[in-house]
Backbone as a chain_set.jsonl record, in Angstrom:
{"seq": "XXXXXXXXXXXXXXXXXXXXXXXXXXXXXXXXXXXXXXXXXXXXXXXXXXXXXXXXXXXXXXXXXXXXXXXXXXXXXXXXXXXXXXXXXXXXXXXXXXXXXXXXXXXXXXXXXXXXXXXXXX", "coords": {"N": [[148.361, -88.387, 61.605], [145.614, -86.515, 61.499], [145.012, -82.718, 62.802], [142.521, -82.239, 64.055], [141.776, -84.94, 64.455], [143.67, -85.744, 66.187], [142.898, -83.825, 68.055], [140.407, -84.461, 68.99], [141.212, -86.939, 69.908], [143.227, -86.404, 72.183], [140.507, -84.69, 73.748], [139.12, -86.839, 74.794], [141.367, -88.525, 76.188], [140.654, -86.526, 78.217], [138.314, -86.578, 78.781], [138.19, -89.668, 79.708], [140.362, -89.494, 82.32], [138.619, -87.733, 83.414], [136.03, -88.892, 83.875], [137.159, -91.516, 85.487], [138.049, -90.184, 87.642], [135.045, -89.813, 88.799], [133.836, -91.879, 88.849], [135.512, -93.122, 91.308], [134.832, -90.859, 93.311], [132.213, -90.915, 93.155], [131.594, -93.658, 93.501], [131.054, -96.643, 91.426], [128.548, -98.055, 89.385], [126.764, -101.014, 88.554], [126.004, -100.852, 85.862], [126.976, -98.478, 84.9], [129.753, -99.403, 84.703], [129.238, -101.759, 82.746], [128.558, -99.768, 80.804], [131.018, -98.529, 80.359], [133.203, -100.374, 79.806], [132.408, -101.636, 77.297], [132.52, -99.39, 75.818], [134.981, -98.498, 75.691], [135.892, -101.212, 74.68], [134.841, -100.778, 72.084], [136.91, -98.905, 70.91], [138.918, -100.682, 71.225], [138.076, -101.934, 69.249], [138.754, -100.263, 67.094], [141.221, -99.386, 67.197], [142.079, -101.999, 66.347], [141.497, -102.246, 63.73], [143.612, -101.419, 62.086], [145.369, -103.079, 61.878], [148.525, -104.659, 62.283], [150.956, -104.974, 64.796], [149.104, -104.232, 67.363], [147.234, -105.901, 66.823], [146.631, -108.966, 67.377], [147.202, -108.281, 70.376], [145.21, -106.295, 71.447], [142.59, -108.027, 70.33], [142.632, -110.24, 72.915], [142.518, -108.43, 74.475], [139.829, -107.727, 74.108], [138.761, -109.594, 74.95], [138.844, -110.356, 77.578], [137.39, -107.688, 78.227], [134.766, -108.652, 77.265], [134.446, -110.92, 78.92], [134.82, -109.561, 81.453], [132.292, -108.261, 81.143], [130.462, -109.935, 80.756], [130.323, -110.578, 83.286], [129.656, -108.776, 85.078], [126.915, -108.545, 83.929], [125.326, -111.131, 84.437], [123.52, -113.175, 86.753], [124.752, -114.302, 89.69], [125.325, -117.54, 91.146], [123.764, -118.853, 93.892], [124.598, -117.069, 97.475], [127.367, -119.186, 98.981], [126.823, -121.141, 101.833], [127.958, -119.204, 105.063], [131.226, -119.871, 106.12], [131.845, -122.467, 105.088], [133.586, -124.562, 102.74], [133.836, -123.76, 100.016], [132.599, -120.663, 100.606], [134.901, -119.921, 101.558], [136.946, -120.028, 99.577], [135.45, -118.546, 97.542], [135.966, -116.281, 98.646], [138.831, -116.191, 98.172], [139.279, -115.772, 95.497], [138.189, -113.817, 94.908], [135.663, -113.123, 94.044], [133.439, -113.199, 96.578], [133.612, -110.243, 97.067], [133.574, -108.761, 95.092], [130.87, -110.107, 94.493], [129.488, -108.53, 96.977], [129.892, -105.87, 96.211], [128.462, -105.944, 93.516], [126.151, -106.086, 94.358], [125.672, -104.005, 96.515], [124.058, -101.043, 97.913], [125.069, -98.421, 96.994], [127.879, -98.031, 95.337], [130.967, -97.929, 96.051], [134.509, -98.028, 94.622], [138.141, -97.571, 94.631], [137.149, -99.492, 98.006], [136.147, -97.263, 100.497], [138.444, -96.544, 103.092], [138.491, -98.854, 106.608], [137.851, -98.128, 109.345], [139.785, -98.757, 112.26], [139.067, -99.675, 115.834], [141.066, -99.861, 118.778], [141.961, -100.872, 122.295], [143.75, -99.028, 122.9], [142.62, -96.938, 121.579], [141.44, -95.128, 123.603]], "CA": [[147.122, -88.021, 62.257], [145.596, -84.806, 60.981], [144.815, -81.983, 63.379], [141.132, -82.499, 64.092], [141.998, -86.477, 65.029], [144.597, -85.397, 67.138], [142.053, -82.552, 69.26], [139.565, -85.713, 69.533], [141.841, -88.197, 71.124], [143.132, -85.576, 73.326], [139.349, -84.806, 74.675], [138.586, -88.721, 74.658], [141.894, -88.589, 76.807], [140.557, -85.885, 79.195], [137.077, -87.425, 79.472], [138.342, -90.593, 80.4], [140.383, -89.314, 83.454], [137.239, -87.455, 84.672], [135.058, -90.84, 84.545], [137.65, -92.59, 86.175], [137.647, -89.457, 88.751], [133.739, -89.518, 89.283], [133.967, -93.369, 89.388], [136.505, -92.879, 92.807], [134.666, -90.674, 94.431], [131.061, -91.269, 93.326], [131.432, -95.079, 93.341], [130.734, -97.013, 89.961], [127.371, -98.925, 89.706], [127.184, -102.239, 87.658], [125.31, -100.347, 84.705], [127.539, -97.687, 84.757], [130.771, -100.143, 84.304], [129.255, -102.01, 81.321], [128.414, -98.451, 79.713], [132.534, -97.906, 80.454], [133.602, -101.387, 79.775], [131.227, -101.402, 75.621], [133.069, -97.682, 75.192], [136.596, -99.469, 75.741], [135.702, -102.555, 73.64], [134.247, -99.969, 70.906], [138.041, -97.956, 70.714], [139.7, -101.546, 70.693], [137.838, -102.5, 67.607], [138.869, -99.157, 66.165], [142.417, -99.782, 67.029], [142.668, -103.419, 66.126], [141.236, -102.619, 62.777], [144.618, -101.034, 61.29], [146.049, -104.451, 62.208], [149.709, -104.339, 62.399], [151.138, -105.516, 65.814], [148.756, -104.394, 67.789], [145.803, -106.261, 66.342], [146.551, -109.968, 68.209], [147.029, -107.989, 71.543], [143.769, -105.893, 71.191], [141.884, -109.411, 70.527], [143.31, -110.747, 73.95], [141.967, -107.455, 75.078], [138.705, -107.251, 73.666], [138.4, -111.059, 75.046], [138.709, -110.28, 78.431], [136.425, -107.23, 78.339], [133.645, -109.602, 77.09], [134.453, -111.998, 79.739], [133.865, -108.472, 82.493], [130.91, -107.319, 80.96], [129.221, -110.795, 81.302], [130.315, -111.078, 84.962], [128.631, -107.87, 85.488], [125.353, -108.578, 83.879], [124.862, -112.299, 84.917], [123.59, -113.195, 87.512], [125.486, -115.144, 90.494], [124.573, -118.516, 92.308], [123.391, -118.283, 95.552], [126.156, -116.829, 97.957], [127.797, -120.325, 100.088], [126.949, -120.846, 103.742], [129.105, -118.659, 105.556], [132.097, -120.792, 106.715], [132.208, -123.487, 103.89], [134.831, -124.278, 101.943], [132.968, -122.994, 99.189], [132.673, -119.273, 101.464], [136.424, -119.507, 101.512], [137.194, -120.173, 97.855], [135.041, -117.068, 96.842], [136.884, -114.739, 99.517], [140.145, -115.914, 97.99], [139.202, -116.043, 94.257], [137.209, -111.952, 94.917], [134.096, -113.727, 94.387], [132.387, -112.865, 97.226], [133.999, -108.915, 97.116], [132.63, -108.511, 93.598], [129.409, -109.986, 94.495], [129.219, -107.404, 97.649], [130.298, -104.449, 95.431], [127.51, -105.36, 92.784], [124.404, -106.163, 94.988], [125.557, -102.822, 97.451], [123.232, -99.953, 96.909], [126.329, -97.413, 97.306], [129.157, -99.069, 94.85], [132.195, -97.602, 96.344], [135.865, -98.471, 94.199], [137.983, -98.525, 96.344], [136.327, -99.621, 99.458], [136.999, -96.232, 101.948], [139.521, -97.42, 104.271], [137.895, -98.995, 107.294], [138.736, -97.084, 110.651], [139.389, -99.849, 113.279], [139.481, -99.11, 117.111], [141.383, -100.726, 119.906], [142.073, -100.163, 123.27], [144.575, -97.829, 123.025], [142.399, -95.242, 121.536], [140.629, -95.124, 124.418]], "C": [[146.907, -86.522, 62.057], [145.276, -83.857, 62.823], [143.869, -81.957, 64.639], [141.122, -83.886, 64.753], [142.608, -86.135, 66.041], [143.798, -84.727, 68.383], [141.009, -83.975, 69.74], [140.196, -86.866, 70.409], [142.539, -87.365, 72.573], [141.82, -85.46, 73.754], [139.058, -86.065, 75.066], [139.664, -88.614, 76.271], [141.201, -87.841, 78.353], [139.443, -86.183, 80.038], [137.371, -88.568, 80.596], [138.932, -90.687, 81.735], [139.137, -88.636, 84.21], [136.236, -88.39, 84.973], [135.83, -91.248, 85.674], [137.985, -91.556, 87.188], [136.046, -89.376, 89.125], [133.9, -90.681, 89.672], [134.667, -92.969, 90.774], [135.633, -92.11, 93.438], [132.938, -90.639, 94.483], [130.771, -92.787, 93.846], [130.687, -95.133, 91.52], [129.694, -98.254, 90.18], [127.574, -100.023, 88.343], [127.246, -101.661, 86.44], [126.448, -99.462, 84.18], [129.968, -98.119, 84.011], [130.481, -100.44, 83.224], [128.936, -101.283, 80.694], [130.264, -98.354, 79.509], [133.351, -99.021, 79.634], [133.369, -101.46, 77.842], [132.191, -100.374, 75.049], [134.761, -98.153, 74.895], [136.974, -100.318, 74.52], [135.297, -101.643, 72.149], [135.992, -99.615, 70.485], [138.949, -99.108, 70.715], [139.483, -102.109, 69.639], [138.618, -102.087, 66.494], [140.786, -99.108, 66.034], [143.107, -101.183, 66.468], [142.477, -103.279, 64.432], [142.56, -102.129, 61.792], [145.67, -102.014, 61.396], [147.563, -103.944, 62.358], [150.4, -105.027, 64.013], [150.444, -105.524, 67.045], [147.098, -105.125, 67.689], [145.578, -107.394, 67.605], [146.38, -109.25, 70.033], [145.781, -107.704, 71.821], [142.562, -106.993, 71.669], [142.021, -109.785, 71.531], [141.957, -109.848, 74.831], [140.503, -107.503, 75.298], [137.756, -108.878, 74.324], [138.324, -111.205, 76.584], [137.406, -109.084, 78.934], [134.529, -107.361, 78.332], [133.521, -110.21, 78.082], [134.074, -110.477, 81.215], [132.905, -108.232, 82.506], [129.905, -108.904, 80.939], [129.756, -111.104, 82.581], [129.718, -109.998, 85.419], [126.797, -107.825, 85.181], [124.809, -110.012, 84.283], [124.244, -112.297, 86.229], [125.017, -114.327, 88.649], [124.776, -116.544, 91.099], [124.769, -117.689, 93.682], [124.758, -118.132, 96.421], [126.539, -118.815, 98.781], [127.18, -120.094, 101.63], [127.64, -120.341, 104.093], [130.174, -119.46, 106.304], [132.633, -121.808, 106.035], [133.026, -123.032, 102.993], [134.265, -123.327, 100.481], [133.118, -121.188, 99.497], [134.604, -118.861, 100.871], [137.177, -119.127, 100.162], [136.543, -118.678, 97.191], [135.953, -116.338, 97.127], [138.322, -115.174, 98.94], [140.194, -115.884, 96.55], [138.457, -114.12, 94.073], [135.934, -112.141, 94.444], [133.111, -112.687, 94.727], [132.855, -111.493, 97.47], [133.179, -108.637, 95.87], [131.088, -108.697, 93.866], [128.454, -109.419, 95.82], [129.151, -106.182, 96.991], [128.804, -104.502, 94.1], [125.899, -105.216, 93.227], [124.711, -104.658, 95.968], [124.517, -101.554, 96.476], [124.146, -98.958, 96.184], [127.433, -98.521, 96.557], [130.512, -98.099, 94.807], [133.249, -98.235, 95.579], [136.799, -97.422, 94.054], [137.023, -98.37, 97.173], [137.191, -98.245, 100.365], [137.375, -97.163, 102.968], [138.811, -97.665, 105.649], [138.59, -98.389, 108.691], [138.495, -98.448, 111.62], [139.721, -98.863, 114.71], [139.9, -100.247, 118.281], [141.314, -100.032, 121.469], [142.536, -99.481, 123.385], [144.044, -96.936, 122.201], [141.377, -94.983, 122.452], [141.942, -93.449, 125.343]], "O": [[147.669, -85.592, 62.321], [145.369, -84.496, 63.871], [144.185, -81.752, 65.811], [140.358, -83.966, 65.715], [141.93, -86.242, 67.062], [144.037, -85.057, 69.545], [141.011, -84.352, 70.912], [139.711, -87.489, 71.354], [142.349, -87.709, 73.74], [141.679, -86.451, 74.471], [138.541, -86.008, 76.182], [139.086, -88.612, 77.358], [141.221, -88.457, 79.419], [139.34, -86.16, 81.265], [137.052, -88.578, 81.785], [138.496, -91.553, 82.494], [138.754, -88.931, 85.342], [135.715, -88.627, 86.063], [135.291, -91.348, 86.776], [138.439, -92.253, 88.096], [135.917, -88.584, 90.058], [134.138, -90.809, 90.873], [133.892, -92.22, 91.369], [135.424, -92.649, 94.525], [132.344, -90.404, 95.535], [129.785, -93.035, 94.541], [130.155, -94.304, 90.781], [129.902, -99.207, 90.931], [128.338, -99.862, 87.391], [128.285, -101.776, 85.79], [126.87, -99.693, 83.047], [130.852, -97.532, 83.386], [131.054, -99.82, 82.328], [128.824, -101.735, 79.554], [130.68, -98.083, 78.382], [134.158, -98.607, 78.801], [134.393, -101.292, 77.179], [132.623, -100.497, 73.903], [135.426, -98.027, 73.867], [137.894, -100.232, 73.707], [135.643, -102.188, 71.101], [136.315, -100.282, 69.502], [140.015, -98.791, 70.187], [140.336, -102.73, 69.005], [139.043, -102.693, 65.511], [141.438, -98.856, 65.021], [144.297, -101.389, 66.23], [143.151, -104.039, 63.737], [142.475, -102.526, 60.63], [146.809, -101.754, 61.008], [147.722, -102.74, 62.562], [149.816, -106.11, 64.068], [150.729, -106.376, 67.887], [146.105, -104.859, 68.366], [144.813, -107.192, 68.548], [145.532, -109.703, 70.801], [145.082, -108.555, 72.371], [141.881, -107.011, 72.695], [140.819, -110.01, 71.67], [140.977, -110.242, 75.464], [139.978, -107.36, 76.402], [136.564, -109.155, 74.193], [137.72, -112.208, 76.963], [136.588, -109.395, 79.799], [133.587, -106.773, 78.863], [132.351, -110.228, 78.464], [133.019, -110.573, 81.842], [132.304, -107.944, 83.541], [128.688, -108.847, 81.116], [129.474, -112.256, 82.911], [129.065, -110.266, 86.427], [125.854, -107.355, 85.817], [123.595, -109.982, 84.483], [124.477, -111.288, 86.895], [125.986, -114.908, 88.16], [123.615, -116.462, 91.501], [125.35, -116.74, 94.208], [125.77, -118.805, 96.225], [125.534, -119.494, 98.993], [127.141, -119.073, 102.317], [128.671, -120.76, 103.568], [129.753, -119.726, 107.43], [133.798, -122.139, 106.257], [133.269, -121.915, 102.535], [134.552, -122.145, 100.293], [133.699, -120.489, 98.667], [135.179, -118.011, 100.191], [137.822, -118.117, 99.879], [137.175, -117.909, 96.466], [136.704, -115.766, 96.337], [139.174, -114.361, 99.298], [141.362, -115.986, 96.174], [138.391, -113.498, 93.013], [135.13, -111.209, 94.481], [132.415, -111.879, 94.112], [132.365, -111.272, 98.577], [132.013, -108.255, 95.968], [130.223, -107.858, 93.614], [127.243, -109.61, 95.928], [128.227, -105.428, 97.298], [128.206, -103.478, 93.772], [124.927, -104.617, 92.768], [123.626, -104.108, 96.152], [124.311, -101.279, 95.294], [124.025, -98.697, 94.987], [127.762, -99.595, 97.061], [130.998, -97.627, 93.78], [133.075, -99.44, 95.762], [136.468, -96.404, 93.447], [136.202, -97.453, 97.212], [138.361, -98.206, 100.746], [136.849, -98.149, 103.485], [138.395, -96.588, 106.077], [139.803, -98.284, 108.877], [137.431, -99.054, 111.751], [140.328, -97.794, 114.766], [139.237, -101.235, 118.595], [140.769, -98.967, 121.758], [141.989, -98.712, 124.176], [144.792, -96.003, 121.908], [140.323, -94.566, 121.971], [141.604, -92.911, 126.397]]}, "num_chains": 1, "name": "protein.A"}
């Protein structure tokens, strides 16, 4: 890797922690994922294409990123009645977390930690 390659994947490197620092404390909006998600899938092409051992992994890779970026632009069926088994099955499959996080106006990841109160902070 010449010089010049080398200074580019270093910045690439430095970018990508500051996304994934704005993401945290801006929140990350749907749009803003499949711009992140495309940029990913672009740099696994670019790595898969010198084949060698990591080509089959890559593919795997590049096969799940497809499968994110259409769960972000699809739409969803209608949410379940609240209480039906159906309800339940989302909340234990992240379903219905995912499809809070992409309809919210504000797309917090993580969720800020919720402050509970009991009697004893009274």
């Amino acid at each position: 890797m010449d010089a010049s390659l080398t200074a580019l994947v270093s910045s690439l490197g430095d970018t990508a922690v500051d996304l994934l620092e704005a993401g945290e404390s801006e929140g990350w909006s749907p749009s803003a994922a499949d711009d992140t998600l495309g940029i990913v899938d672009a740099l696994c092409v670019a790595l898969a294409a010198h084949g060698g051992p990591l080509e089959i992994p890559l593919t795997q890779v590049r096969a799940h990123i497809a499968a994110a970026q259409q769960a972000v632009r699809q739409d969803l069926p209608p949410a379940p009645r609240r209480g039906s088994a159906a309800a339940r099955r989302e909340v234990q499959e992240g379903t219905a977390r995912f499809r809070a996080w992409r309809d919210a106006r504000v797309h917090q990841w993580p969720a800020p930690p919720r402050v509970r109160r009991s009697s004893w902070d009274a």
